[in-house]
């Protein structure tokens, strides 16, 4: 057993408690055994004790990403979304092989871990390369291989073959596998505008049968789904009419973006408990608009936060996504009390994990995986540590990725004093640099 101690623990329980002089016990299986104040901690004479300064909190959850695109970062950065995708991204991705994907993924995993992001929901291709790179770095993934049917992508097979490959992987490996169950598999139908209508209920049935997550782009821009809007009213209504969403047969559906949703769409999402992965950084950069976060929250739609791929968002920094979420929601509502620092912290951790269907992540609680982040308070952001509200406020609004010192995933230390323990950052960077130069 490992015992971590720190002056402050943020377990990210529903009340977002602040535990002073805290103790976190991690079992040999990588799960949390105990979390609370030292004065109440059970005796642990055989524990390996690490006395840390600063704050311990759960790892952050990035609910929508295409991490291997680190090698495409900055390419065609100022084009409108559809032109950017069709003229720049998709041709460049067409030149990527499995080794390129692996190099980009490894670098992105290191980047996220160093920022305290321990879990990401990924939609990409070359599934083995993505999973292997994450396992090398020690990250946790919900890996939903892309399923798409647009010209050029048929080199990877038909949408039916792509979906069948995911099903075969789940049937062979189980839904979750790897050390500390680091990999969870799901389905990534790219979007309503990149697949024939019949693909969505078919993939939904395969996901539902296996209890898997279905992760798709939805209502990111006003132009992408003009055809579906004309025919069905909106993509959410299309999903209901096609039986993708059916109260008698629940589905874990994660909708990335959810920017252009009207009141009826939001009510529909609430009814079916469809989760929105809110990506304000990517949406702002691509001028897509911004999701109606206050309305989604009031309606009871589960929310998670995401960066989106590093080619559009660009820094994979969930702390900055959390801040942007708060700022944009406040601008939209005209209410400076909308989304407190506590709300934002929970969105990036506990609530984000719950929204992707993982109640075993996102909080420091017995039984959950020990995905833990240690941040320093030796920083100008923290001049006053005694007040609980102010401490969380300083962490969220003035702190961020630069404060992260150490990170554990499933109890294994993967970042030590800001550097990866399992891989060489300089080497990962130079490999990815060579790929970027070629692409
Ligand atoms: Zn995306």
Coordinates of N, CA and C and ligand atoms in Angstrom, one line a residue, residues 64-66 123 217 220 256-257 308-309, ligand 1:
X64 N -13.5 14.8 -25.0 CA -13.5 14.7 -26.5 C -12.2 15.1 -27.1
X65 N -11.5 14.2 -27.7 CA -10.2 14.5 -28.3 C -9.8 13.6 -29.4
X66 N -8.9 14.1 -30.2 CA -8.3 13.3 -31.3 C -6.8 13.5 -31.1
X123 N -11.4 9.7 -30.3 CA -11.9 9.2 -31.6 C -10.8 9.4 -32.6
X217 N -19.7 13.4 -33.1 CA -19.8 14.8 -33.2 C -21.3 15.2 -33.5
X220 N -22.1 20.8 -34.3 CA -20.9 21.6 -34.0 C -21.1 22.9 -34.8
X256 N -20.3 15.2 -28.9 CA -19.3 16.2 -28.8 C -19.8 17.5 -29.4
X257 N -19.6 18.6 -28.7 CA -19.9 19.9 -29.1 C -21.3 20.3 -28.7
X308 N -11.1 18.8 -27.6 CA -11.1 18.5 -29.1 C -9.7 18.3 -29.5
X309 N -9.5 18.0 -30.8 CA -8.1 17.6 -31.2 C -7.2 18.8 -31.2
Ligands
LIG1 ZN1 -13.8 16.4 -32.6

